mmCIF file of C-alpha atoms in Angstrom:
data_model
loop_
_atom_site.group_PDB
_atom_site.id
_atom_site.type_symbol
_atom_site.label_atom_id
_atom_site.label_comp_id
_atom_site.label_asym_id
_atom_site.label_seq_id
_atom_site.Cartn_x
_atom_site.Cartn_y
_atom_site.Cartn_z
ATOM 1 C CA MET A 593 17.593 -13.448 0.842
ATOM 2 C CA LEU A 594 20.867 -12.306 -0.638
ATOM 3 C CA PRO A 595 23.113 -9.298 -0.071
ATOM 4 C CA LEU A 596 24.084 -7.447 -3.227
ATOM 5 C CA ARG A 597 27.547 -8.969 -3.443
ATOM 6 C CA ARG A 598 25.958 -12.410 -3.812
ATOM 7 C CA LEU A 599 23.160 -11.323 -6.141
ATOM 8 C CA ALA A 600 25.379 -11.337 -9.229
ATOM 9 C CA GLY A 601 26.615 -14.798 -8.299
ATOM 10 C CA ALA A 602 23.055 -16.048 -7.983
ATOM 11 C CA CYS A 603 22.299 -14.743 -11.478
ATOM 12 C CA ARG A 604 25.407 -16.462 -12.859
ATOM 13 C CA ARG A 605 24.468 -19.779 -11.264
ATOM 14 C CA ARG A 606 21.166 -19.519 -13.100
ATOM 15 C CA GLY A 607 22.999 -19.019 -16.379
ATOM 16 C CA LEU A 608 21.978 -15.362 -16.607
ATOM 17 C CA ALA A 609 25.443 -13.782 -16.602
ATOM 18 C CA GLY A 610 26.532 -11.020 -18.938
ATOM 19 C CA ILE A 611 30.124 -9.966 -19.599
ATOM 20 C CA ALA A 612 31.092 -6.293 -19.608
ATOM 21 C CA PRO A 613 33.827 -4.045 -18.157
ATOM 22 C CA GLY A 614 33.223 -2.017 -14.972
ATOM 23 C CA ALA A 615 30.332 -2.980 -12.728
ATOM 24 C CA PRO A 616 29.122 -6.550 -13.274
ATOM 25 C CA ARG A 617 26.305 -6.733 -15.803
ATOM 26 C CA GLU A 618 23.832 -9.535 -15.260
ATOM 27 C CA ALA A 619 20.840 -10.482 -17.354
ATOM 28 C CA ALA A 620 17.630 -11.194 -15.470
ATOM 29 C CA ASP A 621 14.293 -12.647 -16.453
ATOM 30 C CA ALA A 622 12.075 -10.493 -14.212
ATOM 31 C CA VAL A 623 13.031 -7.874 -11.612
ATOM 32 C CA VAL A 624 10.608 -6.480 -9.029
ATOM 33 C CA VAL A 625 11.691 -3.282 -7.278
ATOM 34 C CA GLY A 626 10.151 -3.153 -3.821
ATOM 35 C CA ALA A 627 9.283 -5.883 -1.311
ATOM 36 C CA GLY A 628 6.056 -4.455 0.032
ATOM 37 C CA VAL A 629 2.856 -6.471 -0.081
ATOM 38 C CA VAL A 630 2.229 -5.630 -3.753
ATOM 39 C CA GLY A 631 5.815 -6.302 -4.817
ATOM 40 C CA LEU A 632 5.816 -9.659 -3.035
ATOM 41 C CA ALA A 633 2.448 -10.593 -4.532
ATOM 42 C CA VAL A 634 3.737 -9.713 -8.006
ATOM 43 C CA ALA A 635 6.969 -11.677 -7.460
ATOM 44 C CA ARG A 636 4.950 -14.707 -6.333
ATOM 45 C CA ALA A 637 2.624 -14.488 -9.347
ATOM 46 C CA LEU A 638 5.507 -14.140 -11.795
ATOM 47 C CA ALA A 639 7.307 -17.095 -10.211
ATOM 48 C CA MET A 640 4.116 -19.159 -10.407
ATOM 49 C CA ALA A 641 3.992 -18.299 -14.121
ATOM 50 C CA GLY A 642 7.487 -19.726 -14.605
ATOM 51 C CA CYS A 643 9.659 -16.598 -14.411
ATOM 52 C CA GLU A 644 13.062 -16.422 -12.754
ATOM 53 C CA VAL A 645 12.386 -13.511 -10.409
ATOM 54 C CA VAL A 646 14.730 -11.152 -8.581
ATOM 55 C CA VAL A 647 13.316 -8.793 -5.938
ATOM 56 C CA VAL A 648 15.441 -5.818 -4.882
ATOM 57 C CA GLU A 649 14.531 -3.958 -1.697
ATOM 58 C CA ALA A 650 16.352 -0.929 -0.279
ATOM 59 C CA ALA A 651 15.377 -1.707 3.325
ATOM 60 C CA PRO A 652 16.843 -4.442 5.546
ATOM 61 C CA SER A 653 13.597 -6.432 5.407
ATOM 62 C CA PHE A 654 10.295 -6.688 3.570
ATOM 63 C CA GLY A 655 7.266 -4.461 4.071
ATOM 64 C CA THR A 656 8.868 -1.653 6.064
ATOM 65 C CA GLY A 657 6.998 1.185 4.307
ATOM 66 C CA THR A 658 3.322 1.700 3.560
ATOM 67 C CA SER A 659 2.601 -2.042 3.724
ATOM 68 C CA SER A 660 3.235 -2.179 7.469
ATOM 69 C CA ARG A 661 1.950 1.295 8.355
ATOM 70 C CA ASN A 662 -1.756 1.177 7.576
ATOM 71 C CA SER A 663 -5.078 0.113 9.054
ATOM 72 C CA GLU A 664 -4.700 -3.546 7.917
ATOM 73 C CA VAL A 665 -8.271 -3.465 6.647
ATOM 74 C CA ILE A 666 -9.661 -5.760 3.959
ATOM 75 C CA HIS A 667 -11.830 -3.299 2.064
ATOM 76 C CA ALA A 668 -15.077 -4.174 0.313
ATOM 77 C CA GLY A 669 -14.761 -1.760 -2.646
ATOM 78 C CA ILE A 670 -17.324 0.867 -1.671
ATOM 79 C CA TYR A 671 -15.733 4.250 -2.274
ATOM 80 C CA TYR A 672 -13.954 4.033 -5.605
ATOM 81 C CA PRO A 673 -15.317 5.357 -8.931
ATOM 82 C CA PRO A 674 -17.077 2.650 -10.972
ATOM 83 C CA GLY A 675 -14.833 1.377 -13.741
ATOM 84 C CA SER A 676 -11.653 2.420 -11.949
ATOM 85 C CA LEU A 677 -8.773 0.060 -11.238
ATOM 86 C CA LYS A 678 -9.240 0.706 -7.531
ATOM 87 C CA ALA A 679 -12.833 -0.503 -7.745
ATOM 88 C CA SER A 680 -12.282 -3.591 -9.880
ATOM 89 C CA LEU A 681 -9.018 -4.706 -8.240
ATOM 90 C CA CYS A 682 -10.334 -4.129 -4.719
ATOM 91 C CA VAL A 683 -13.477 -6.207 -5.300
ATOM 92 C CA ARG A 684 -11.516 -8.972 -7.005
ATOM 93 C CA GLY A 685 -8.622 -8.744 -4.554
ATOM 94 C CA ARG A 686 -10.905 -8.945 -1.525
ATOM 95 C CA GLU A 687 -12.209 -12.353 -2.577
ATOM 96 C CA MET A 688 -8.729 -13.578 -3.525
ATOM 97 C CA LEU A 689 -7.317 -12.364 -0.216
ATOM 98 C CA TYR A 690 -9.976 -13.997 1.958
ATOM 99 C CA LYS A 691 -9.470 -17.264 0.073
ATOM 100 C CA TYR A 692 -5.677 -17.073 0.340
ATOM 101 C CA CYS A 693 -5.768 -16.251 4.049
ATOM 102 C CA ALA A 694 -8.137 -19.130 4.745
ATOM 103 C CA GLU A 695 -5.995 -21.593 2.801
ATOM 104 C CA ARG A 696 -2.720 -20.486 4.424
ATOM 105 C CA GLU A 697 -4.182 -19.940 7.897
ATOM 106 C CA ILE A 698 -3.106 -16.306 7.896
ATOM 107 C CA PRO A 699 -4.715 -14.485 10.834
ATOM 108 C CA HIS A 700 -7.684 -12.457 9.619
ATOM 109 C CA LYS A 701 -11.251 -11.720 10.650
ATOM 110 C CA GLN A 702 -14.356 -10.604 8.789
ATOM 111 C CA LEU A 703 -15.622 -8.093 11.343
ATOM 112 C CA GLY A 704 -17.875 -5.967 9.180
ATOM 113 C CA LYS A 705 -17.908 -2.190 9.024
ATOM 114 C CA LEU A 706 -20.388 0.576 9.772
ATOM 115 C CA ILE A 707 -20.104 3.810 7.765
ATOM 116 C CA VAL A 708 -21.989 6.349 9.814
ATOM 117 C CA ALA A 709 -23.834 9.604 9.207
ATOM 118 C CA THR A 710 -23.894 11.746 12.349
ATOM 119 C CA GLY A 711 -25.751 14.722 10.893
ATOM 120 C CA VAL A 712 -28.801 15.203 8.682
ATOM 121 C CA ALA A 713 -26.692 16.622 5.857
ATOM 122 C CA GLU A 714 -24.625 13.431 5.752
ATOM 123 C CA THR A 715 -27.439 10.941 5.195
ATOM 124 C CA ALA A 716 -27.685 11.755 1.482
ATOM 125 C CA LYS A 717 -23.985 10.916 1.166
ATOM 126 C CA LEU A 718 -24.694 7.429 2.483
ATOM 127 C CA ASP A 719 -27.241 6.985 -0.310
ATOM 128 C CA MET A 720 -24.569 8.013 -2.824
ATOM 129 C CA LEU A 721 -22.086 5.539 -1.355
ATOM 130 C CA LEU A 722 -24.671 2.747 -1.517
ATOM 131 C CA LYS A 723 -25.338 3.490 -5.179
ATOM 132 C CA ASN A 724 -21.609 3.673 -5.931
ATOM 133 C CA ALA A 725 -20.943 0.366 -4.180
ATOM 134 C CA LYS A 726 -23.660 -1.406 -6.174
ATOM 135 C CA GLU A 727 -22.122 -0.149 -9.403
ATOM 136 C CA ASN A 728 -18.816 -1.631 -8.249
ATOM 137 C CA GLY A 729 -20.431 -5.028 -7.689
ATOM 138 C CA VAL A 730 -20.641 -4.682 -3.911
ATOM 139 C CA ASP A 731 -24.236 -5.774 -3.485
ATOM 140 C CA ASP A 732 -24.345 -6.854 0.160
ATOM 141 C CA LEU A 733 -24.410 -3.423 1.822
ATOM 142 C CA GLN A 734 -27.358 -2.670 4.070
ATOM 143 C CA MET A 735 -28.711 0.786 4.903
ATOM 144 C CA ILE A 736 -29.837 0.754 8.518
ATOM 145 C CA GLU A 737 -31.352 3.304 10.850
ATOM 146 C CA GLY A 738 -29.276 4.803 13.620
ATOM 147 C CA SER A 739 -31.298 2.929 16.235
ATOM 148 C CA GLU A 740 -30.355 -0.418 14.692
ATOM 149 C CA ALA A 741 -26.709 0.579 14.376
ATOM 150 C CA MET A 742 -26.644 1.716 17.986
ATOM 151 C CA GLU A 743 -28.246 -1.534 19.075
ATOM 152 C CA MET A 744 -25.360 -3.333 17.365
ATOM 153 C CA GLU A 745 -22.840 -0.906 18.872
ATOM 154 C CA PRO A 746 -24.159 0.695 22.099
ATOM 155 C CA GLU A 747 -21.287 3.208 22.295
ATOM 156 C CA LEU A 748 -22.016 4.502 18.795
ATOM 157 C CA ARG A 749 -24.065 7.594 18.006
ATOM 158 C CA CYS A 750 -25.411 8.137 14.477
ATOM 159 C CA LEU A 751 -28.562 8.918 12.514
ATOM 160 C CA LYS A 752 -28.036 6.284 9.809
ATOM 161 C CA ALA A 753 -25.373 3.811 8.791
ATOM 162 C CA LEU A 754 -24.243 1.535 5.989
ATOM 163 C CA LEU A 755 -23.347 -1.967 7.120
ATOM 164 C CA SER A 756 -20.612 -3.635 5.060
ATOM 165 C CA PRO A 757 -20.476 -7.285 6.162
ATOM 166 C CA ARG A 758 -17.504 -8.227 3.936
ATOM 167 C CA THR A 759 -15.043 -5.713 5.388
ATOM 168 C CA GLY A 760 -12.414 -7.254 7.636
ATOM 169 C CA ILE A 761 -8.888 -7.104 9.032
ATOM 170 C CA VAL A 762 -5.722 -9.066 8.318
ATOM 171 C CA ASP A 763 -2.306 -9.517 9.883
ATOM 172 C CA SER A 764 -0.311 -7.802 7.140
ATOM 173 C CA HIS A 765 3.060 -9.086 8.400
ATOM 174 C CA SER A 766 1.878 -12.710 8.302
ATOM 175 C CA LEU A 767 0.424 -12.122 4.837
ATOM 176 C CA MET A 768 3.697 -10.741 3.500
ATOM 177 C CA LEU A 769 5.676 -13.523 5.167
ATOM 178 C CA SER A 770 3.487 -16.085 3.391
ATOM 179 C CA LEU A 771 3.812 -14.352 0.001
ATOM 180 C CA LEU A 772 7.578 -14.187 0.463
ATOM 181 C CA ALA A 773 7.772 -17.886 1.356
ATOM 182 C CA ASP A 774 5.706 -18.797 -1.713
ATOM 183 C CA ALA A 775 7.949 -16.731 -3.967
ATOM 184 C CA GLU A 776 11.179 -18.098 -2.508
ATOM 185 C CA ASN A 777 9.927 -21.670 -2.681
ATOM 186 C CA LEU A 778 9.414 -21.070 -6.396
ATOM 187 C CA GLY A 779 13.022 -19.933 -6.801
ATOM 188 C CA THR A 780 12.709 -16.170 -6.352
ATOM 189 C CA THR A 781 15.877 -14.372 -5.252
ATOM 190 C CA ILE A 782 15.442 -11.437 -2.880
ATOM 191 C CA SER A 783 18.191 -8.932 -2.096
ATOM 192 C CA TYR A 784 17.675 -6.563 0.836
ATOM 193 C CA ASN A 785 19.700 -3.404 1.514
ATOM 194 C CA THR A 786 19.784 -3.006 -2.263
ATOM 195 C CA THR A 787 18.787 0.235 -3.972
ATOM 196 C CA VAL A 788 18.022 0.901 -7.625
ATOM 197 C CA THR A 789 19.550 4.332 -8.218
ATOM 198 C CA ASN A 790 18.984 4.798 -11.961
ATOM 199 C CA GLY A 791 17.568 3.139 -15.026
ATOM 200 C CA TYR A 792 18.464 3.404 -18.686
ATOM 201 C CA ILE A 793 16.380 2.467 -21.665
ATOM 202 C CA GLY A 794 18.425 1.896 -24.780
ATOM 203 C CA ASP A 795 18.758 -0.244 -27.862
ATOM 204 C CA GLU A 796 19.569 -3.297 -25.738
ATOM 205 C CA GLY A 797 16.537 -2.830 -23.512
ATOM 206 C CA LEU A 798 16.317 -1.989 -19.820
ATOM 207 C CA GLU A 799 19.357 -1.380 -17.653
ATOM 208 C CA LEU A 800 19.150 -0.999 -13.874
ATOM 209 C CA HIS A 801 21.958 0.565 -11.854
ATOM 210 C CA ILE A 802 22.075 -0.936 -8.394
ATOM 211 C CA SER A 803 24.051 -0.158 -5.242
ATOM 212 C CA GLU A 804 24.084 -1.347 -1.678
ATOM 213 C CA SER A 805 21.877 0.944 0.383
ATOM 214 C CA LYS A 806 24.732 1.733 2.773
ATOM 215 C CA ALA A 807 26.623 3.292 -0.158
ATOM 216 C CA LEU A 808 23.858 5.896 -0.386
ATOM 217 C CA GLU A 809 23.588 6.651 3.320
ATOM 218 C CA ASN A 810 26.484 9.140 3.361
ATOM 219 C CA HIS A 811 26.135 10.100 -0.265
ATOM 220 C CA SER A 812 26.272 13.783 -1.185
ATOM 221 C CA VAL A 813 23.032 15.042 -2.743
ATOM 222 C CA GLY A 814 23.519 15.844 -6.421
ATOM 223 C CA SER A 815 26.677 13.844 -7.011
ATOM 224 C CA PRO A 816 26.487 10.728 -9.217
ATOM 225 C CA VAL A 817 26.306 7.272 -7.689
ATOM 226 C CA SER A 818 28.494 4.630 -9.300
ATOM 227 C CA PRO A 819 26.597 1.345 -9.654
ATOM 228 C CA GLN A 820 27.966 -1.774 -8.020
ATOM 229 C CA LEU A 821 25.815 -4.018 -10.223
ATOM 230 C CA ILE A 822 23.923 -3.533 -13.472
ATOM 231 C CA LEU A 823 20.881 -5.731 -14.080
ATOM 232 C CA LEU A 824 19.450 -6.215 -17.569
ATOM 233 C CA PRO A 825 15.863 -7.440 -17.035
ATOM 234 C CA LYS A 826 13.468 -8.627 -19.686
ATOM 235 C CA LEU A 827 10.621 -7.506 -17.412
ATOM 236 C CA LEU A 828 10.871 -4.783 -14.771
ATOM 237 C CA ILE A 829 8.116 -4.077 -12.249
ATOM 238 C CA ASN A 830 8.549 -0.742 -10.497
ATOM 239 C CA SER A 831 6.647 -1.470 -7.283
ATOM 240 C CA ALA A 832 8.720 0.871 -5.136
ATOM 241 C CA GLY A 833 5.752 2.428 -3.323
ATOM 242 C CA LEU A 834 6.724 5.812 -1.919
ATOM 243 C CA SER A 835 9.709 6.030 -4.262
ATOM 244 C CA ALA A 836 8.040 4.653 -7.410
ATOM 245 C CA VAL A 837 7.576 8.085 -8.986
ATOM 246 C CA PRO A 838 11.051 9.420 -8.050
ATOM 247 C CA LEU A 839 12.584 6.211 -9.414
ATOM 248 C CA ALA A 840 10.697 6.504 -12.711
ATOM 249 C CA LYS A 841 12.004 10.071 -13.019
ATOM 250 C CA ARG A 842 15.495 8.555 -13.037
ATOM 251 C CA PHE A 843 14.697 6.141 -15.887
ATOM 252 C CA HIS A 844 16.639 7.812 -18.676
ATOM 253 C CA GLY A 845 14.891 7.195 -21.970
ATOM 254 C CA LEU A 846 11.390 7.074 -20.466
ATOM 255 C CA ASN A 847 9.291 9.961 -21.732
ATOM 256 C CA GLN A 848 8.650 11.908 -18.524
ATOM 257 C CA VAL A 849 5.210 12.966 -19.694
ATOM 258 C CA PHE A 850 4.114 9.531 -18.471
ATOM 259 C CA VAL A 851 5.466 10.086 -14.942
ATOM 260 C CA PRO A 852 2.826 11.778 -12.758
ATOM 261 C CA PRO A 853 3.570 14.213 -9.943
ATOM 262 C CA ALA A 854 3.914 12.634 -6.522
ATOM 263 C CA TYR A 855 2.202 13.815 -3.340
ATOM 264 C CA TYR A 856 2.706 12.464 0.145
ATOM 265 C CA ALA A 857 0.155 12.363 2.957
ATOM 266 C CA ARG A 858 1.188 11.325 6.436
ATOM 267 C CA GLY A 859 -1.503 9.782 8.587
ATOM 268 C CA CYS A 860 -1.187 9.340 12.346
ATOM 269 C CA TYR A 861 -2.919 6.712 14.459
ATOM 270 C CA PHE A 862 -3.743 6.940 18.133
ATOM 271 C CA THR A 863 -4.610 3.948 20.286
ATOM 272 C CA LEU A 864 -7.254 3.767 22.989
ATOM 273 C CA SER A 865 -5.672 3.330 26.408
ATOM 274 C CA GLN A 866 -8.554 1.361 27.897
ATOM 275 C CA THR A 867 -8.172 -2.395 27.546
ATOM 276 C CA LYS A 868 -11.685 -3.377 26.478
ATOM 277 C CA SER A 869 -12.788 -2.305 23.009
ATOM 278 C CA PRO A 870 -16.001 -0.252 22.929
ATOM 279 C CA PHE A 871 -16.768 -1.595 19.435
ATOM 280 C CA SER A 872 -16.975 -4.975 17.729
ATOM 281 C CA HIS A 873 -17.205 -3.580 14.179
ATOM 282 C CA LEU A 874 -14.978 -1.172 12.314
ATOM 283 C CA ILE A 875 -16.529 2.301 12.478
ATOM 284 C CA TYR A 876 -15.995 4.797 9.657
ATOM 285 C CA PRO A 877 -17.200 8.369 9.253
ATOM 286 C CA LEU A 878 -17.814 9.680 5.748
ATOM 287 C CA PRO A 879 -14.741 10.296 3.549
ATOM 288 C CA GLU A 880 -12.724 13.512 3.802
ATOM 289 C CA ASP A 881 -10.194 15.294 1.622
ATOM 290 C CA GLY A 882 -7.168 13.034 1.194
ATOM 291 C CA GLY A 883 -8.612 9.998 2.961
ATOM 292 C CA ILE A 884 -11.630 8.153 4.238
ATOM 293 C CA GLY A 885 -11.783 9.817 7.623
ATOM 294 C CA VAL A 886 -10.509 9.161 11.144
ATOM 295 C CA HIS A 887 -12.019 5.758 11.707
ATOM 296 C CA VAL A 888 -12.047 3.019 14.309
ATOM 297 C CA THR A 889 -10.081 -0.085 13.464
ATOM 298 C CA LEU A 890 -9.306 -3.081 15.595
ATOM 299 C CA ASP A 891 -6.286 -5.309 15.286
ATOM 300 C CA LEU A 892 -6.430 -9.053 15.796
ATOM 301 C CA ASN A 893 -5.453 -8.598 19.459
ATOM 302 C CA GLY A 894 -8.420 -6.290 20.033
ATOM 303 C CA VAL A 895 -6.377 -3.084 20.276
ATOM 304 C CA VAL A 896 -8.476 -0.083 19.212
ATOM 305 C CA ARG A 897 -6.878 2.408 16.819
ATOM 306 C CA PHE A 898 -8.200 5.738 15.602
ATOM 307 C CA GLY A 899 -6.864 7.198 12.380
ATOM 308 C CA PRO A 900 -5.433 8.106 10.095
ATOM 309 C CA ASP A 901 -5.647 11.860 9.825
ATOM 310 C CA VAL A 902 -4.238 13.647 6.765
ATOM 311 C CA GLU A 903 -1.113 15.789 6.877
ATOM 312 C CA TRP A 904 0.374 16.768 3.521
ATOM 313 C CA ILE A 905 4.166 16.671 3.588
ATOM 314 C CA ASP A 906 6.996 17.462 1.189
ATOM 315 C CA GLY A 907 8.551 14.088 0.503
ATOM 316 C CA GLY A 908 10.055 14.247 -2.960
ATOM 317 C CA LYS A 909 12.868 16.785 -2.922
ATOM 318 C CA ASP A 910 15.640 14.567 -1.558
ATOM 319 C CA VAL A 911 15.479 11.508 -3.795
ATOM 320 C CA THR A 912 18.107 9.560 -1.855
ATOM 321 C CA SER A 913 16.192 9.974 1.409
ATOM 322 C CA CYS A 914 13.040 8.861 -0.383
ATOM 323 C CA PHE A 915 14.792 5.740 -1.715
ATOM 324 C CA LEU A 916 16.024 4.935 1.799
ATOM 325 C CA ASN A 917 12.612 5.614 3.400
ATOM 326 C CA ARG A 918 13.907 8.400 5.614
ATOM 327 C CA PHE A 919 10.460 9.862 6.077
ATOM 328 C CA ASP A 920 9.495 11.229 9.463
ATOM 329 C CA TYR A 921 7.188 8.639 10.996
ATOM 330 C CA SER A 922 7.034 10.210 14.458
ATOM 331 C CA VAL A 923 3.618 10.907 15.954
ATOM 332 C CA ASN A 924 3.275 14.335 17.530
ATOM 333 C CA PRO A 925 1.228 13.747 20.706
ATOM 334 C CA THR A 926 -0.436 17.156 20.313
ATOM 335 C CA ARG A 927 -2.186 15.995 17.120
ATOM 336 C CA CYS A 928 -4.630 14.073 19.310
ATOM 337 C CA SER A 929 -6.311 17.397 20.144
ATOM 338 C CA LYS A 930 -7.804 17.310 16.625
ATOM 339 C CA PHE A 931 -8.859 13.676 17.020
ATOM 340 C CA TYR A 932 -11.115 14.105 20.050
ATOM 341 C CA PRO A 933 -13.807 16.350 18.481
ATOM 342 C CA VAL A 934 -13.876 14.298 15.263
ATOM 343 C CA ILE A 935 -14.208 10.970 17.074
ATOM 344 C CA ARG A 936 -16.779 12.273 19.545
ATOM 345 C CA LYS A 937 -19.188 12.908 16.685
ATOM 346 C CA TYR A 938 -19.792 9.147 16.593
ATOM 347 C CA PHE A 939 -18.251 8.077 19.936
ATOM 348 C CA PRO A 940 -19.371 10.744 22.420
ATOM 349 C CA ASN A 941 -18.202 8.806 25.481
ATOM 350 C CA LEU A 942 -14.546 9.064 24.480
ATOM 351 C CA LYS A 943 -12.800 10.163 27.670
ATOM 352 C CA ASP A 944 -10.243 12.927 27.908
ATOM 353 C CA ASP A 945 -6.615 11.741 27.873
ATOM 354 C CA SER A 946 -7.599 8.266 26.681
ATOM 355 C CA LEU A 947 -5.748 8.483 23.350
ATOM 356 C CA GLU A 948 -2.095 7.512 23.161
ATOM 357 C CA PRO A 949 0.281 8.012 20.200
ATOM 358 C CA GLY A 950 0.393 4.874 18.075
ATOM 359 C CA TYR A 951 2.191 5.001 14.750
ATOM 360 C CA SER A 952 2.055 6.783 11.426
ATOM 361 C CA GLY A 953 2.122 5.853 7.768
ATOM 362 C CA ILE A 954 2.695 7.778 4.576
ATOM 363 C CA ARG A 955 0.490 7.336 1.522
ATOM 364 C CA PRO A 956 1.928 7.655 -2.007
ATOM 365 C CA LYS A 957 -0.629 9.840 -3.739
ATOM 366 C CA LEU A 958 -1.051 11.132 -7.276
ATOM 367 C CA SER A 959 -3.438 13.944 -6.328
ATOM 368 C CA GLY A 960 -2.832 16.766 -3.892
ATOM 369 C CA PRO A 961 -4.893 18.793 -1.419
ATOM 370 C CA GLY A 962 -8.332 19.685 -2.720
ATOM 371 C CA GLN A 963 -7.986 17.512 -5.820
ATOM 372 C CA PRO A 964 -10.232 14.516 -6.520
ATOM 373 C CA PRO A 965 -8.680 11.160 -5.549
ATOM 374 C CA SER A 966 -6.583 9.509 -8.254
ATOM 375 C CA ASP A 967 -6.856 5.957 -9.457
ATOM 376 C CA PHE A 968 -4.109 3.358 -9.331
ATOM 377 C CA VAL A 969 -1.769 3.729 -12.307
ATOM 378 C CA ILE A 970 -0.456 0.452 -13.738
ATOM 379 C CA GLN A 971 1.506 1.557 -16.722
ATOM 380 C CA GLY A 972 3.087 -0.755 -19.292
ATOM 381 C CA GLU A 973 4.387 -0.706 -22.842
ATOM 382 C CA ASP A 974 0.876 -0.078 -24.169
ATOM 383 C CA ILE A 975 1.043 3.363 -22.540
ATOM 384 C CA HIS A 976 4.699 4.488 -22.503
ATOM 385 C CA SER A 977 6.062 2.347 -25.384
ATOM 386 C CA VAL A 978 8.964 0.910 -23.360
ATOM 387 C CA PRO A 979 9.054 -2.888 -23.764
ATOM 388 C CA GLY A 980 9.266 -4.769 -20.474
ATOM 389 C CA LEU A 981 8.706 -1.812 -18.119
ATOM 390 C CA VAL A 982 5.672 -1.763 -15.800
ATOM 391 C CA ASN A 983 5.316 1.192 -13.421
ATOM 392 C CA LEU A 984 2.976 1.044 -10.429
ATOM 393 C CA PHE A 985 2.117 4.558 -9.273
ATOM 394 C CA GLY A 986 -0.153 5.710 -6.459
ATOM 395 C CA ILE A 987 -0.648 2.270 -4.922
ATOM 396 C CA GLU A 988 -2.168 3.492 -1.673
ATOM 397 C CA SER A 989 -5.370 2.148 -0.111
ATOM 398 C CA PRO A 990 -6.868 -0.267 -1.153
ATOM 399 C CA GLY A 991 -3.442 -1.612 -2.208
ATOM 400 C CA LEU A 992 -3.270 -4.228 0.557
ATOM 401 C CA THR A 993 -6.719 -5.596 -0.307
ATOM 402 C CA SER A 994 -5.946 -5.442 -4.033
ATOM 403 C CA SER A 995 -2.434 -6.928 -3.880
ATOM 404 C CA LEU A 996 -3.221 -10.395 -5.256
ATOM 405 C CA ALA A 997 -5.495 -8.960 -7.931
ATOM 406 C CA ILE A 998 -2.840 -6.421 -8.970
ATOM 407 C CA ALA A 999 -0.368 -9.279 -9.352
ATOM 408 C CA GLN A 1000 -2.850 -11.280 -11.409
ATOM 409 C CA TYR A 1001 -3.562 -8.212 -13.581
ATOM 410 C CA ILE A 1002 0.145 -7.651 -14.291
ATOM 411 C CA VAL A 1003 0.852 -11.280 -15.172
ATOM 412 C CA SER A 1004 -2.168 -11.536 -17.471
ATOM 413 C CA ARG A 1005 -1.512 -8.234 -19.191
ATOM 414 C CA TYR A 1006 2.249 -7.840 -19.408
ATOM 415 C CA LEU A 1007 3.920 -11.251 -19.149
ATOM 416 C CA ARG A 1008 4.765 -12.574 -22.592
#
């Protein structure tokens, strides 16, 4: 876990030094930008494959963005279009994640999930989800009558439900800590408070301009940032999450037709003030525009959370603030007024004033309001013709579930 001023020295000790005037220029085998759950999983997989890996992270620690601000659910793979990366990587990643958590004793629990229809018009949508899930290889779903679902969950009200027995929850912090330890034990170097500000693609390959994050904190918008270190990686994985698209837009020499527009959706969570959970399963309504609905999740301590909602925000204008994760994560207490009527459709006994502000997360999306959901984009030389560059765009849910499978996919497809 190195500060930037020691990163160049670490590269030199590995025999990766380059010699050039100005900012130090250091060759690197593989560089991963972003130390979220996907970035750490990719770093671990590359290190296991024999690469010398450097991870650069703008924040003071790992997993401070989307990876730590989500529902912590291990998804089954129900919702995603058959043949999509989200479908295949979620189904594969779910099995890999359960196995990894069991082997490493990472706290997790296979609770199961009920997707509920609360009105007659919604029951046909459950049939569509069941068909979709089967096409994705999720063949253990059960369609049950509302009476059976309500026998399982007495506080629930619904007409019909889909039971997903393989859905669960995981302690995302413990998972990331384990991935980080694996990567570091295999020789990976990680540098926090380190921001990639630009990239150049030239005759000599990839060139990353890097500065300490504190150098950007008081930086004037629009003025150039002088790099403090230049890395020359053979393989670059842009796993920067919320800033993956803005970063790719600053890769000079990359045809920008391959960089999709970025959209940002903030989702707030509210916690239930009562101590005893009314549910033992995760409870999900049917999907909505921009998400999969305000659902009930439980953490491993039994705390009940409702969320997330969907609030579209403008997150891409100030690139520096995006790089430094200066998004507004506050939870407006008045938003709970929209939660009560939605939740009471399936949990009618929800008491007034029982919801308390919890936390919020922001999802990096590739489709905006009213548009159909986009797939993960894992984009390598076969698409953009830049040797050694792999961009990961739109890695929202089910990114946590898919993290190990995404890493496996990248190593098998792009590591030479």
